[in-house]
Amino acid sequence: MASVKLPDGSIKEFEDSVTVKKVAKSIGSRLAKDAMWGEIDGQPVKLDHLIEGDAPVNLKIITRKDVAALATMRHSCAHVMARAVMRLKPNVQLAFGPTIDGGFYYDIESPDDPIKEDDFPAIEAEMQKIVDLDEPFERLERSRDDSIQICQDLQQPLKVEHIEEGLADETSLSFYQQGEFLDLCRGPHVPSPKSIGAFKLLSIAGAYWKGDENRQQLQRLYATAFFDKKALDEHLERIEEAKKRDHRVLNKRLAFYHIDEDVGQGLILWTPRGAFIRQKLQDFISEHLARQGYEQVFTPQIGKLDLYRTSGHFPYYQDSQYPPIVMRDQLNLLAEEGCSCSELANKMKDGEIDGYMLRPMNCPHHIKIYGSQQRSYRDLPIRFCEFGTVYRWEQSGEIGGLTRVRGFTQDDAHLFCTEDQLAEEVKGCLELVEIVLGAMGLDDYRVRVGLRDPDSGKYVGEAENWDRAEQACRDAAASLGRDFSEEPGEAAFYGPKIDFVVRDCIGREWQLGTVQVDYNLPVRFDLNYIGADNQPHRPVMIHRAPFGSMERFIGVLIEHFAGAFPLWLNPEQGRVLTVSEKSEAYGREVQAKFKKAGLRITSDFRSEKLGAKIREAQIEMTPYMFVVGPRDAENGTVSVRDRLDGDQGAMSIDEAIAKLQQEVADRVVRVKHKSDVSLVGDRVDNEY
RNA sequence: GCUGCUGUAGCUCAGUGGUAGAGCGCGUCCUUGGUAAGGACGAGGUCAUGGGUUCAAGUCCCAUCAGCAGCUCCA
């Protein structure tokens, strides 16, 4: 007699004891085929596990389609990987080895013989041996004290430290044993390593112990695993495909920007083609700025140190700014006095000597324009906008492509308003962000409300102001009608913010648009307006940038469109291709007509075969090709080829022009790619 | 900034310590063609930079610079 209770609540009874596999078979042959293992009361069991007794057991049949099953299997594979490394290298110490979105990793310290990429084949071979041994994963429960003793006996000091520090509240801990390998682990694990189908080591990198840069650095071994080889191969293929969409890779062909060592790391030189896109985007948003009552200002890219002492930028963020510019006379004087560099730094910090700084933000300049006149409540809200270029000293290891740079242009604006106007103004800002994202078809983003970290001292201003500002951000985010997350520690130093975060081609997240509420800088700069009561009042500030930075936005766009920009943004909208040189004169005539109509049309009149010209135009992301041959010359037509939909047949030149003009006017977005691969990602909760 | 990897022709990459290579692209010529690669010939290099080891360094060692992946950071 055996009885099982299935997840849907139904109870199945069997005359005799029964294996999990047989239960699955009794439900359906498909389920029996797909079944990987079972779960009794949440604990994994093998398919040949025997169920017996009168009392019904809670059974779940796990199949490869189960998302949690994949995570469980990958975590077991992480144990196999760690075990393999320990077999191959001496004195290996283990840290954490969780599952992540695209696979798993294990943080390992191998002080005597660090892991190198060359070791991967040997590790993979050893892993396969372990899988083939087919030793079960067995769970052991131990008290805290016993657990510490076990880890000490295993010579795993990191585990001991973690139990003592990180797991101080746990009274009982679990281990998983497989053969000689024993590891502190929450689980669950697959019942048999046979479920581990295909795996591959991907990369190795440094990772700080417990994510703390002041602690030792371990080696993080990234890998992935799937239930079968085909799924693994498909995953690796998707990663390769995604990497081809990387804006840095595509830019080699598109030539939108150039970074030159001689100019500096992280400093973008826009080519005419890239500058064109940037200008189009600026024009686009400028229409909406005008509609929303913004006023354009222009301000310089440097300012005096004192300005940034007042704002708080210089004292709080010295390390992430370009060093200050000291005036020549002052420098000479200090040199004569034998002033040391550290003395110079201190004098600058203390305000004893002045200088200039490349601006890390535009707000102080805009604030000074606000403060340059007396303002009445009747003037508010005041909205100053500027495509302002700022400079920040990002750490060298962080810089790359267009997404993380040292000089960038924000589509910045600062709004000064009364407390009563705040909600409405924030709403207008959010609308603007949604307009730009919507226009690009960028709908795969998440909203993050960045709050202050109560334990950090990096913020300026009073708690009361922060509370008000944070509540305003929460309310505004809620009004978007979308899920949003609240994240302490993500605020700007002067106030909380609402960020729009998108993913790049390999799953990394980037902040684009941002709206920030600020009660603090108006205090620091002593801004005011005269209210209806004839008394001075403090305005509230909003900092906002719908694109975020032009550099990062365009970087993300290149990947979003896979290089194929919509017609209205594309520096090359079409190309005239001659069938042979005999049609060159007509080709020139056609090109001239398109140009006269305001379209950006290039030509390919070389003595190449048509197929070759088309192939090149396709690869170079030309949206439309206009093929002209003797037939077209005779009929006054062009044969239109759409890059996406292929040959559209002949049409008159005017028709073709009208077609393109309409597509431009409608700002049609025709292609978009979703980020469906992830090399990094969130940890699954299967490690302590 | 930290750990690891990488740097050779415009691009993608081969290259045992012994005279620098391929494919694509580029140029010239032939070819004159109707929707994703026609053919021939040719040019193109301080092997990232600076030191070192060696009879001899693209190759081995050190440093610097830059790129890539991750970690940390991102006002």
mmCIF file of C-alpha atoms in Angstrom, chain A residues 339-573:
data_model
loop_
_atom_site.group_PDB
_atom_site.id
_atom_site.type_symbol
_atom_site.label_atom_id
_atom_site.label_comp_id
_atom_site.label_asym_id
_atom_site.label_seq_id
_atom_site.Cartn_x
_atom_site.Cartn_y
_atom_site.Cartn_z
ATOM 1 C CA CYS A 339 54.912 73.221 -0.872
ATOM 2 C CA SER A 340 54.499 69.440 -1.158
ATOM 3 C CA CYS A 341 51.775 67.777 -3.152
ATOM 4 C CA SER A 342 49.967 66.575 -0.061
ATOM 5 C CA GLU A 343 50.123 70.092 1.402
ATOM 6 C CA LEU A 344 48.683 71.394 -1.845
ATOM 7 C CA ALA A 345 45.867 68.871 -1.669
ATOM 8 C CA ASN A 346 45.123 69.852 1.916
ATOM 9 C CA LYS A 347 45.172 73.561 1.164
ATOM 10 C CA MET A 348 42.755 72.960 -1.649
ATOM 11 C CA LYS A 349 40.513 70.890 0.540
ATOM 12 C CA ASP A 350 40.546 73.499 3.293
ATOM 13 C CA GLY A 351 39.756 76.264 0.879
ATOM 14 C CA GLU A 352 43.054 78.082 1.458
ATOM 15 C CA ILE A 353 43.780 78.141 -2.225
ATOM 16 C CA ASP A 354 41.317 78.300 -5.023
ATOM 17 C CA GLY A 355 41.267 76.825 -8.488
ATOM 18 C CA TYR A 356 38.898 75.555 -11.092
ATOM 19 C CA MET A 357 37.326 72.206 -11.625
ATOM 20 C CA LEU A 358 35.893 70.406 -14.638
ATOM 21 C CA ARG A 359 32.268 70.191 -13.700
ATOM 22 C CA PRO A 360 30.999 66.797 -12.544
ATOM 23 C CA MET A 361 27.402 68.069 -12.695
ATOM 24 C CA ASN A 362 25.536 70.951 -14.267
ATOM 25 C CA CYS A 363 23.336 71.868 -11.328
ATOM 26 C CA PRO A 364 25.557 74.503 -9.629
ATOM 27 C CA HIS A 365 25.681 76.570 -12.823
ATOM 28 C CA HIS A 366 21.930 76.434 -13.299
ATOM 29 C CA ILE A 367 21.418 77.260 -9.639
ATOM 30 C CA LYS A 368 23.540 80.386 -10.105
ATOM 31 C CA ILE A 369 21.321 81.509 -12.968
ATOM 32 C CA TYR A 370 18.294 81.046 -10.750
ATOM 33 C CA GLY A 371 19.984 83.017 -7.988
ATOM 34 C CA SER A 372 21.044 85.817 -10.316
ATOM 35 C CA GLN A 373 17.645 87.453 -10.043
ATOM 36 C CA GLN A 374 15.027 87.867 -7.421
ATOM 37 C CA ARG A 375 12.280 85.328 -8.107
ATOM 38 C CA SER A 376 8.595 85.607 -7.319
ATOM 39 C CA TYR A 377 6.191 82.757 -6.766
ATOM 40 C CA ARG A 378 4.543 84.060 -9.934
ATOM 41 C CA ASP A 379 7.707 83.070 -11.891
ATOM 42 C CA LEU A 380 7.639 79.477 -10.732
ATOM 43 C CA PRO A 381 8.064 76.858 -11.891
ATOM 44 C CA ILE A 382 11.285 77.805 -13.664
ATOM 45 C CA ARG A 383 12.746 75.116 -15.907
ATOM 46 C CA PHE A 384 16.322 75.548 -17.201
ATOM 47 C CA CYS A 385 17.531 72.987 -19.717
ATOM 48 C CA GLU A 386 20.922 72.419 -21.272
ATOM 49 C CA PHE A 387 22.713 69.596 -23.042
ATOM 50 C CA GLY A 388 25.501 69.914 -20.520
ATOM 51 C CA THR A 389 28.787 68.077 -20.764
ATOM 52 C CA VAL A 390 30.237 66.857 -17.473
ATOM 53 C CA TYR A 391 33.425 65.064 -16.491
ATOM 54 C CA ARG A 392 33.882 62.362 -13.881
ATOM 55 C CA TRP A 393 36.926 60.336 -12.984
ATOM 56 C CA GLU A 394 35.538 56.827 -13.287
ATOM 57 C CA GLN A 395 37.804 54.020 -12.132
ATOM 58 C CA SER A 396 39.851 52.698 -15.046
ATOM 59 C CA GLY A 397 38.452 49.191 -14.745
ATOM 60 C CA GLU A 398 34.935 50.507 -15.139
ATOM 61 C CA ILE A 399 35.328 52.381 -18.382
ATOM 62 C CA GLY A 400 34.129 50.893 -21.615
ATOM 63 C CA GLY A 401 32.474 51.832 -24.890
ATOM 64 C CA LEU A 402 29.749 54.437 -24.666
ATOM 65 C CA THR A 403 28.091 53.101 -21.538
ATOM 66 C CA ARG A 404 30.655 54.113 -18.940
ATOM 67 C CA VAL A 405 32.794 57.106 -19.870
ATOM 68 C CA ARG A 406 34.696 59.973 -18.276
ATOM 69 C CA GLY A 407 33.115 62.815 -20.205
ATOM 70 C CA PHE A 408 29.480 62.812 -21.207
ATOM 71 C CA THR A 409 26.631 65.058 -22.141
ATOM 72 C CA GLN A 410 23.451 64.978 -20.135
ATOM 73 C CA ASP A 411 20.138 66.149 -21.547
ATOM 74 C CA ASP A 412 19.955 67.943 -18.260
ATOM 75 C CA ALA A 413 17.472 70.341 -16.728
ATOM 76 C CA HIS A 414 16.800 71.831 -13.328
ATOM 77 C CA LEU A 415 13.325 72.787 -12.266
ATOM 78 C CA PHE A 416 12.700 75.224 -9.428
ATOM 79 C CA CYS A 417 9.216 75.122 -8.000
ATOM 80 C CA THR A 418 7.110 75.489 -4.890
ATOM 81 C CA GLU A 419 6.263 72.580 -2.662
ATOM 82 C CA ASP A 420 2.714 72.634 -4.071
ATOM 83 C CA GLN A 421 3.955 72.383 -7.647
ATOM 84 C CA LEU A 422 6.349 69.531 -6.961
ATOM 85 C CA ALA A 423 4.073 66.570 -7.699
ATOM 86 C CA GLU A 424 2.876 68.029 -10.988
ATOM 87 C CA GLU A 425 6.423 68.890 -12.110
ATOM 88 C CA VAL A 426 7.768 65.432 -11.291
ATOM 89 C CA LYS A 427 4.884 63.987 -13.260
ATOM 90 C CA GLY A 428 5.856 66.114 -16.269
ATOM 91 C CA CYS A 429 9.437 64.855 -16.005
ATOM 92 C CA LEU A 430 8.351 61.233 -15.877
ATOM 93 C CA GLU A 431 6.135 61.813 -18.886
ATOM 94 C CA LEU A 432 9.171 63.054 -20.784
ATOM 95 C CA VAL A 433 11.150 59.932 -19.906
ATOM 96 C CA GLU A 434 8.313 57.720 -21.056
ATOM 97 C CA ILE A 435 8.066 59.675 -24.301
ATOM 98 C CA VAL A 436 11.718 59.129 -25.208
ATOM 99 C CA LEU A 437 11.734 55.458 -24.232
ATOM 100 C CA GLY A 438 8.440 54.918 -26.046
ATOM 101 C CA ALA A 439 9.668 56.618 -29.207
ATOM 102 C CA MET A 440 12.567 54.161 -29.387
ATOM 103 C CA GLY A 441 10.428 51.129 -28.635
ATOM 104 C CA LEU A 442 12.538 50.635 -25.518
ATOM 105 C CA ASP A 443 9.901 48.975 -23.383
ATOM 106 C CA ASP A 444 12.124 46.480 -21.608
ATOM 107 C CA TYR A 445 13.137 48.646 -18.667
ATOM 108 C CA ARG A 446 12.604 48.684 -14.945
ATOM 109 C CA VAL A 447 11.918 51.551 -12.571
ATOM 110 C CA ARG A 448 14.039 51.985 -9.476
ATOM 111 C CA VAL A 449 13.404 54.440 -6.680
ATOM 112 C CA GLY A 450 16.788 55.218 -5.149
ATOM 113 C CA LEU A 451 16.592 56.062 -1.455
ATOM 114 C CA ARG A 452 19.284 57.125 0.990
ATOM 115 C CA ASP A 453 21.163 54.509 2.957
ATOM 116 C CA PRO A 454 20.476 55.374 6.603
ATOM 117 C CA ASP A 455 23.892 53.989 7.621
ATOM 118 C CA SER A 456 25.941 56.064 5.194
ATOM 119 C CA GLY A 457 27.318 59.517 5.813
ATOM 120 C CA LYS A 458 27.605 60.561 2.182
ATOM 121 C CA TYR A 459 24.356 62.498 2.051
ATOM 122 C CA VAL A 460 23.820 66.204 2.659
ATOM 123 C CA GLY A 461 20.795 67.782 4.289
ATOM 124 C CA GLU A 462 18.232 67.217 6.998
ATOM 125 C CA ALA A 463 16.377 63.960 7.583
ATOM 126 C CA GLU A 464 13.053 65.776 7.390
ATOM 127 C CA ASN A 465 13.789 67.022 3.864
ATOM 128 C CA TRP A 466 14.853 63.571 2.825
ATOM 129 C CA ASP A 467 11.658 62.023 4.139
ATOM 130 C CA ARG A 468 9.551 64.477 2.172
ATOM 131 C CA ALA A 469 11.563 64.019 -1.002
ATOM 132 C CA GLU A 470 11.536 60.223 -0.735
ATOM 133 C CA GLN A 471 7.783 60.197 -0.295
ATOM 134 C CA ALA A 472 7.380 62.448 -3.340
ATOM 135 C CA CYS A 473 9.465 59.988 -5.401
ATOM 136 C CA ARG A 474 7.493 56.975 -4.169
ATOM 137 C CA ASP A 475 4.209 58.665 -5.022
ATOM 138 C CA ALA A 476 5.408 59.713 -8.456
ATOM 139 C CA ALA A 477 6.771 56.240 -9.233
ATOM 140 C CA ALA A 478 3.501 54.687 -8.166
ATOM 141 C CA SER A 479 1.646 56.997 -10.551
ATOM 142 C CA LEU A 480 3.500 55.364 -13.478
ATOM 143 C CA GLY A 481 1.298 52.312 -13.023
ATOM 144 C CA ARG A 482 4.276 49.988 -13.309
ATOM 145 C CA ASP A 483 6.155 47.896 -10.783
ATOM 146 C CA PHE A 484 9.070 49.651 -9.184
ATOM 147 C CA SER A 485 11.656 48.700 -6.608
ATOM 148 C CA GLU A 486 12.826 50.803 -3.692
ATOM 149 C CA GLU A 487 16.570 50.607 -3.239
ATOM 150 C CA PRO A 488 18.280 52.147 -0.238
ATOM 151 C CA GLY A 489 21.736 53.512 -0.992
ATOM 152 C CA GLU A 490 20.916 54.379 -4.614
ATOM 153 C CA ALA A 491 20.034 58.031 -3.981
ATOM 154 C CA ALA A 492 22.097 60.972 -5.185
ATOM 155 C CA PHE A 493 23.965 62.728 -2.389
ATOM 156 C CA TYR A 494 21.496 65.615 -2.418
ATOM 157 C CA GLY A 495 18.268 63.687 -2.866
ATOM 158 C CA PRO A 496 16.359 60.537 -3.826
ATOM 159 C CA LYS A 497 15.651 59.656 -7.435
ATOM 160 C CA ILE A 498 13.531 57.681 -9.851
ATOM 161 C CA ASP A 499 15.736 55.830 -12.322
ATOM 162 C CA PHE A 500 14.865 54.040 -15.525
ATOM 163 C CA VAL A 501 17.160 51.064 -15.910
ATOM 164 C CA VAL A 502 17.660 49.084 -19.130
ATOM 165 C CA ARG A 503 19.723 46.013 -19.928
ATOM 166 C CA ASP A 504 22.474 45.781 -22.517
ATOM 167 C CA CYS A 505 23.033 42.917 -24.957
ATOM 168 C CA ILE A 506 24.571 40.616 -22.362
ATOM 169 C CA GLY A 507 22.222 41.445 -19.527
ATOM 170 C CA ARG A 508 24.116 44.199 -17.721
ATOM 171 C CA GLU A 509 21.910 46.960 -16.383
ATOM 172 C CA TRP A 510 22.413 50.664 -17.104
ATOM 173 C CA GLN A 511 20.660 53.671 -15.696
ATOM 174 C CA LEU A 512 19.346 55.903 -18.457
ATOM 175 C CA GLY A 513 16.647 58.411 -17.574
ATOM 176 C CA THR A 514 16.523 59.840 -14.089
ATOM 177 C CA VAL A 515 14.319 62.227 -12.108
ATOM 178 C CA GLN A 516 15.649 63.482 -8.779
ATOM 179 C CA VAL A 517 13.952 65.515 -6.061
ATOM 180 C CA ASP A 518 16.233 67.846 -4.157
ATOM 181 C CA TYR A 519 15.456 69.901 -1.050
ATOM 182 C CA ASN A 520 19.096 70.242 -0.109
ATOM 183 C CA LEU A 521 20.970 72.213 -2.760
ATOM 184 C CA PRO A 522 18.475 75.122 -2.515
ATOM 185 C CA VAL A 523 19.479 75.320 1.171
ATOM 186 C CA ARG A 524 23.193 75.078 0.495
ATOM 187 C CA PHE A 525 22.957 77.854 -2.107
ATOM 188 C CA ASP A 526 20.393 79.798 -0.077
ATOM 189 C CA LEU A 527 17.889 80.033 -2.923
ATOM 190 C CA ASN A 528 14.569 81.655 -2.403
ATOM 191 C CA TYR A 529 11.524 83.181 -4.004
ATOM 192 C CA ILE A 530 9.111 85.787 -2.680
ATOM 193 C CA GLY A 531 5.786 84.221 -1.853
ATOM 194 C CA ALA A 532 2.287 85.683 -1.955
ATOM 195 C CA ASP A 533 2.820 86.552 1.714
ATOM 196 C CA ASN A 534 5.703 88.828 0.673
ATOM 197 C CA GLN A 535 8.116 86.568 2.575
ATOM 198 C CA PRO A 536 11.080 84.640 1.155
ATOM 199 C CA HIS A 537 10.517 80.905 0.738
ATOM 200 C CA ARG A 538 12.747 78.014 -0.244
ATOM 201 C CA PRO A 539 12.090 76.498 -3.679
ATOM 202 C CA VAL A 540 12.302 72.759 -4.306
ATOM 203 C CA MET A 541 14.581 71.558 -7.110
ATOM 204 C CA ILE A 542 14.142 68.727 -9.564
ATOM 205 C CA HIS A 543 17.137 67.384 -11.508
ATOM 206 C CA ARG A 544 16.131 65.304 -14.493
ATOM 207 C CA ALA A 545 17.592 63.788 -17.643
ATOM 208 C CA PRO A 546 15.255 61.705 -19.818
ATOM 209 C CA PHE A 547 18.047 60.231 -21.944
ATOM 210 C CA GLY A 548 20.431 60.210 -19.016
ATOM 211 C CA SER A 549 23.581 60.763 -21.010
ATOM 212 C CA MET A 550 23.669 61.019 -24.790
ATOM 213 C CA GLU A 551 26.655 58.669 -24.874
ATOM 214 C CA ARG A 552 25.130 55.894 -22.829
ATOM 215 C CA PHE A 553 21.716 56.292 -24.433
ATOM 216 C CA ILE A 554 23.109 55.923 -27.929
ATOM 217 C CA GLY A 555 25.260 52.988 -26.803
ATOM 218 C CA VAL A 556 22.165 51.225 -25.545
ATOM 219 C CA LEU A 557 20.270 52.218 -28.699
ATOM 220 C CA ILE A 558 22.901 50.677 -30.966
ATOM 221 C CA GLU A 559 22.388 47.376 -29.170
ATOM 222 C CA HIS A 560 18.623 47.784 -29.022
ATOM 223 C CA PHE A 561 18.438 48.276 -32.796
ATOM 224 C CA ALA A 562 21.347 45.894 -33.437
ATOM 225 C CA GLY A 563 22.868 48.781 -35.403
ATOM 226 C CA ALA A 564 19.848 49.161 -37.712
ATOM 227 C CA PHE A 565 18.577 52.597 -36.735
ATOM 228 C CA PRO A 566 15.063 53.668 -37.650
ATOM 229 C CA LEU A 567 14.796 55.789 -40.747
ATOM 230 C CA TRP A 568 14.353 59.109 -38.959
ATOM 231 C CA LEU A 569 17.551 58.607 -36.944
ATOM 232 C CA ASN A 570 19.633 56.833 -39.533
ATOM 233 C CA PRO A 571 22.476 58.896 -41.002
ATOM 234 C CA GLU A 572 22.075 56.868 -44.193
ATOM 235 C CA GLN A 573 18.454 56.411 -45.171
#
